[in-house]
Coordinates of C-alpha atoms in Angstrom, one line a residue:
X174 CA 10.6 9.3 3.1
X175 CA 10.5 6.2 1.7
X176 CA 14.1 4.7 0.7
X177 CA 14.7 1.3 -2.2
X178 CA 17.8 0.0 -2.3
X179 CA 18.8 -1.2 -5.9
X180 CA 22.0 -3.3 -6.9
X181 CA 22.0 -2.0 -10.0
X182 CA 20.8 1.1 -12.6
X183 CA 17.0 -0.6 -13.2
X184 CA 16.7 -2.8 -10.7
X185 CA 14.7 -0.9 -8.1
X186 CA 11.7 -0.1 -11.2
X187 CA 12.2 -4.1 -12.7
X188 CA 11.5 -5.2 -9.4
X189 CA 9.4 -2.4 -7.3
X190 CA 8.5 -0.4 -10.1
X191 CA 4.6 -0.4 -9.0
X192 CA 5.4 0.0 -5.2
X193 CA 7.2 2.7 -6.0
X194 CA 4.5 3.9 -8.0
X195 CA 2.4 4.2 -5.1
X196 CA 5.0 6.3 -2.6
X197 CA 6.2 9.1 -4.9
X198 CA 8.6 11.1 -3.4
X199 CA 10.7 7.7 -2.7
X200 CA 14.4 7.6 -2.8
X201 CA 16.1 5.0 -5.4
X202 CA 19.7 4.3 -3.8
X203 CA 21.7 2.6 -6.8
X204 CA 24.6 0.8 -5.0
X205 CA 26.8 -0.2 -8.0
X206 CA 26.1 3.0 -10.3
X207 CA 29.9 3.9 -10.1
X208 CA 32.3 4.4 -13.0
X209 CA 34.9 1.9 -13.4
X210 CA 39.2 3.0 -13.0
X211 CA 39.3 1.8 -17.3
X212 CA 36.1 3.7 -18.7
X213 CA 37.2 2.0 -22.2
X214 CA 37.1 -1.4 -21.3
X215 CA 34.2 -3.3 -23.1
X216 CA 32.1 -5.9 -21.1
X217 CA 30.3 -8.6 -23.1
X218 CA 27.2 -7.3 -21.2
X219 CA 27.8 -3.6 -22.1
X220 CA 28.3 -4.8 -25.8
X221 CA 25.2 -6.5 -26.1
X222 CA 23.5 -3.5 -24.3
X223 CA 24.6 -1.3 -27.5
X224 CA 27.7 0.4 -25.8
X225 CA 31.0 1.0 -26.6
X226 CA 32.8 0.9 -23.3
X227 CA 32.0 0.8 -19.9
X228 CA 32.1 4.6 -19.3
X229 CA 29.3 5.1 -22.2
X230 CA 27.6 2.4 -20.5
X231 CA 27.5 4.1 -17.2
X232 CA 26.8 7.8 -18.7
X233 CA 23.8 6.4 -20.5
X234 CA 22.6 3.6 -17.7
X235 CA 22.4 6.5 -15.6
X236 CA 20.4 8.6 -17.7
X237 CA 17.9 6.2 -18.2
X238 CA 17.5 5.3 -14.7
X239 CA 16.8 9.1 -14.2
X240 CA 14.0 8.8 -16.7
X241 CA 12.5 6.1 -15.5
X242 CA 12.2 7.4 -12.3
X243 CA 11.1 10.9 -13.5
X244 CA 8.0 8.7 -14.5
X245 CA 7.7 7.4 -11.2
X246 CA 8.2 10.7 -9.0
X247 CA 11.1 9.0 -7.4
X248 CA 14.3 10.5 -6.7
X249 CA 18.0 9.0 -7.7
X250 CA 20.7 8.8 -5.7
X251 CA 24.0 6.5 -7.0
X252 CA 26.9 5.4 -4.9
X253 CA 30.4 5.3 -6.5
X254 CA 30.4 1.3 -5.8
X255 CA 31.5 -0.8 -9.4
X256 CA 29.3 -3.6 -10.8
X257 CA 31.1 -6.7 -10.6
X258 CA 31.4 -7.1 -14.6
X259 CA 34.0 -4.7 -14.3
X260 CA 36.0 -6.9 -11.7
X261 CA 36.7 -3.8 -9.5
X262 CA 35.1 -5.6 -6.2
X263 CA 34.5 -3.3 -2.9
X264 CA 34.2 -5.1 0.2
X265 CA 30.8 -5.6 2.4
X266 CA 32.4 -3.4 4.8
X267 CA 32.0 -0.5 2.5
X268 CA 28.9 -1.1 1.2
X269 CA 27.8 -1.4 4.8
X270 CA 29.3 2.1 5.2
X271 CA 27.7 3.6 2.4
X272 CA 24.2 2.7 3.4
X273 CA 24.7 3.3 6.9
X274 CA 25.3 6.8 5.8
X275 CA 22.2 7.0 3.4
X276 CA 20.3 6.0 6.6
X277 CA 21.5 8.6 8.8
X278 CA 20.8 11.2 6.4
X279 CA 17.5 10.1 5.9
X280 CA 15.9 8.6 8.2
X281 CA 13.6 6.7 5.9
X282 CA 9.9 5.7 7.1
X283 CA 10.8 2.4 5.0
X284 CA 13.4 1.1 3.4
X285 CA 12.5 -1.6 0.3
X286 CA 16.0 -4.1 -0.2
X287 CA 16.4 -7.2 -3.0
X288 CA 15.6 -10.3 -1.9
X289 CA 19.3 -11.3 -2.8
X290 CA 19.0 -13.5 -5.8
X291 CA 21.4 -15.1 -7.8
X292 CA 23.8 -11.6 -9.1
X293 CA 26.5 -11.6 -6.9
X294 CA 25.4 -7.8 -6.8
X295 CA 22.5 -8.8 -5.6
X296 CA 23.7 -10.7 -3.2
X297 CA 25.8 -8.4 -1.3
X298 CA 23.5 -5.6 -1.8
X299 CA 21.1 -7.5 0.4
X300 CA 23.8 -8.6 3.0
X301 CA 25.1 -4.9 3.6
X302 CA 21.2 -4.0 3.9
X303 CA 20.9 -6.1 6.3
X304 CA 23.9 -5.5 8.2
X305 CA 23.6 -1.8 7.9
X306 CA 20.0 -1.6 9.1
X307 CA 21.0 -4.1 12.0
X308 CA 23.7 -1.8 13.3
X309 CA 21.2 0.9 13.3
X310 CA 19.2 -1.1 15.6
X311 CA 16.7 -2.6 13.5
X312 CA 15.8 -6.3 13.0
X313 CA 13.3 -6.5 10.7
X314 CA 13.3 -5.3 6.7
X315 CA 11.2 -5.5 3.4
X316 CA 12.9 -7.4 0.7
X317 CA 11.6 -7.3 -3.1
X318 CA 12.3 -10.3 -5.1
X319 CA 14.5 -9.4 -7.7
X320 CA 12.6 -9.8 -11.1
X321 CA 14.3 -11.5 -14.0
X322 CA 16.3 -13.9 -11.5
X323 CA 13.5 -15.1 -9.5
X324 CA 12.0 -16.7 -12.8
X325 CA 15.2 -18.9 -12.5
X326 CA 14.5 -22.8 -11.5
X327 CA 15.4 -23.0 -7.9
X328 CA 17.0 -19.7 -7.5
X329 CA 14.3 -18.4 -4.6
X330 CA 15.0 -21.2 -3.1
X331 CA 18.9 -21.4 -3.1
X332 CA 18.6 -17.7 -1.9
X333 CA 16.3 -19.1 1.3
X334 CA 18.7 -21.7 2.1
X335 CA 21.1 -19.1 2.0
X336 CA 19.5 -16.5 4.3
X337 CA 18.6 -19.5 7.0
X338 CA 22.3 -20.2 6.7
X339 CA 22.9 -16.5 7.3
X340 CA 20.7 -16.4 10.4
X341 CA 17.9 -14.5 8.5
X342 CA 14.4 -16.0 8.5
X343 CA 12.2 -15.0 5.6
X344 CA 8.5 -14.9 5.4
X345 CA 6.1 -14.0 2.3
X346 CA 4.7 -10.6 3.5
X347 CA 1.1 -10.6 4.6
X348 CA -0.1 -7.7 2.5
X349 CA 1.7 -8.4 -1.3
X350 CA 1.8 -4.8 -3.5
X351 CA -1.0 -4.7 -5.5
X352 CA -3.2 -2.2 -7.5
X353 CA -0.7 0.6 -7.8
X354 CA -0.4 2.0 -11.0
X355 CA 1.3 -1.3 -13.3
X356 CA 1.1 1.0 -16.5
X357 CA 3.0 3.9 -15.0
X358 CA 5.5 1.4 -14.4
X359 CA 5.5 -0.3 -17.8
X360 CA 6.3 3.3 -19.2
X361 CA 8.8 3.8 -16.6
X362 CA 10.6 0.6 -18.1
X363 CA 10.6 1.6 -21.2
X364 CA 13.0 4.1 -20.5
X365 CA 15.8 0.9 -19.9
X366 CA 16.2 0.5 -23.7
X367 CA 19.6 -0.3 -23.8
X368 CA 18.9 -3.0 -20.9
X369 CA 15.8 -4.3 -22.7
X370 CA 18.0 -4.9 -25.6
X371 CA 20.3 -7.2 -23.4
X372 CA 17.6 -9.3 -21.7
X373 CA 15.5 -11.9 -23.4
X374 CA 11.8 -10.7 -24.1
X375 CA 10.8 -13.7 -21.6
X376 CA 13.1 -12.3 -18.8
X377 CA 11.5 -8.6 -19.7
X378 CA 8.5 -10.2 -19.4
X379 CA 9.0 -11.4 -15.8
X380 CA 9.6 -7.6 -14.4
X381 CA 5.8 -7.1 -15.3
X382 CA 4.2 -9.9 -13.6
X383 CA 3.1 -9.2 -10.3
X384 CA 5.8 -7.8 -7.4
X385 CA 6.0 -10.1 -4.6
X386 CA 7.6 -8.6 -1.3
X387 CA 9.6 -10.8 1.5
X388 CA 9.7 -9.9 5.3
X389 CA 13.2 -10.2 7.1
X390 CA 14.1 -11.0 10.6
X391 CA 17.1 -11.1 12.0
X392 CA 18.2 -11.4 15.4
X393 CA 20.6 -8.3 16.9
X394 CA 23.8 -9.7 17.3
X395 CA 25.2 -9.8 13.9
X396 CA 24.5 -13.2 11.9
X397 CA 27.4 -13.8 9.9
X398 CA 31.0 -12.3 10.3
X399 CA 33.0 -13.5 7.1
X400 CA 31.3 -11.1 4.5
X401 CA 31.4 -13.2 1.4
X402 CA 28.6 -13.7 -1.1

């Protein structure tokens, strides 16, 4: 089985949409697909997405995530962790935990991770990656850079300053995805209406340009130790 990990309910087909189109059958592990404690309150993100509070927002994120993957052959699976907009944060220790335990119960062939950029979601998501796969005993990992930031001035590189800093080193990976089947994943976005309707049309544009994947190394001993973004 092949296994991406995706901060948030789109970000796995935005960013991997035609790697995944290649490996159906993959698993899509949303970390912050969770409902937030106050299912009425109203982000300014979730407003501009069309919703009327966060639990709507959720309820129909997660349906369209399902569709898009439908399109895809890939399978959902979303962990109870909050996105940050509704300022309930969980610890890298728990996000650790929860993909340590994905992991273990599926021993994935490969596992596809964000590249860490510029979301604070993002950012951890890649950290606990990291630090889950490295107490599993491996060193090495494919990272996807996330579409929409990485069309942000600078951002790729603030996010390989950071990784250095982290004890990461990150290399373009020798064979890019290519081929594939873009259109299948053009339809698959169109199932994120609501998040199309948040995002400029140049920022939609950016998720269909081509994918571009990183490799990771890291060495065993863990690299950092204070678990902040």
């Amino acid at each position: 089985m092949h296994v991406v990990v995706s901060p948030h309910l789109d970000d796995a087909v935005l960013s991997a949409g035609t790697w995944l189109a290649a490996y159906p059958g993959a698993l899509v592990v949303t970390v912050f697909a969770g409902m937030p404690h106050d299912g009425g309150k109203l982000t300014d993100w979730d407003r501009r997405a069309g919703f009327a509070s966060a639990a709507e927002a959720v309820a129909a994120r997660r349906a369209e995530d399902r569709a898009a993957l439908a399109v895809l052959q890939a399978e959902p699976l979303w962990l109870d962790h909050v996105d940050d907009q509704y300022a309930e944060p969980h610890p890298l220790e728990m996000l650790v935990a929860s993909l340590r335990a994905v992991l273990r119960r599926h021993a994935p062939a490969q596992v596809l991770a964000p590249l860490g950029l510029f979301h604070r979601d993002h950012v951890l998501t890649q950290r606990a990656c990291v630090h889950a796969m490295q107490a599993e005993g491996v060193t090495a990992l494919t990272a996807y850079e996330d579409a929409i930031y990485r069309a942000i001035p600078g951002c790729l590189q603030q996010a390989l300053l950071r990784l250095a800093r982290d004890g990461v080193q990150a290399t373009p990976a020798l064979d890019q995805p290519g081929g594939g089947h873009p259109d299948r994943k053009a339809r698959a976005l169109q199932a994120y209406a609501s998040q199309c309707q948040a995002f400029s049309r140049d920022q939609w544009d950016d998720a269909l340009r081509p994918e571009r994947h990183w490799q990771l190394t890291w060495p065993h001993a863990a690299p950092w130790s204070d678990g902040h973004a």
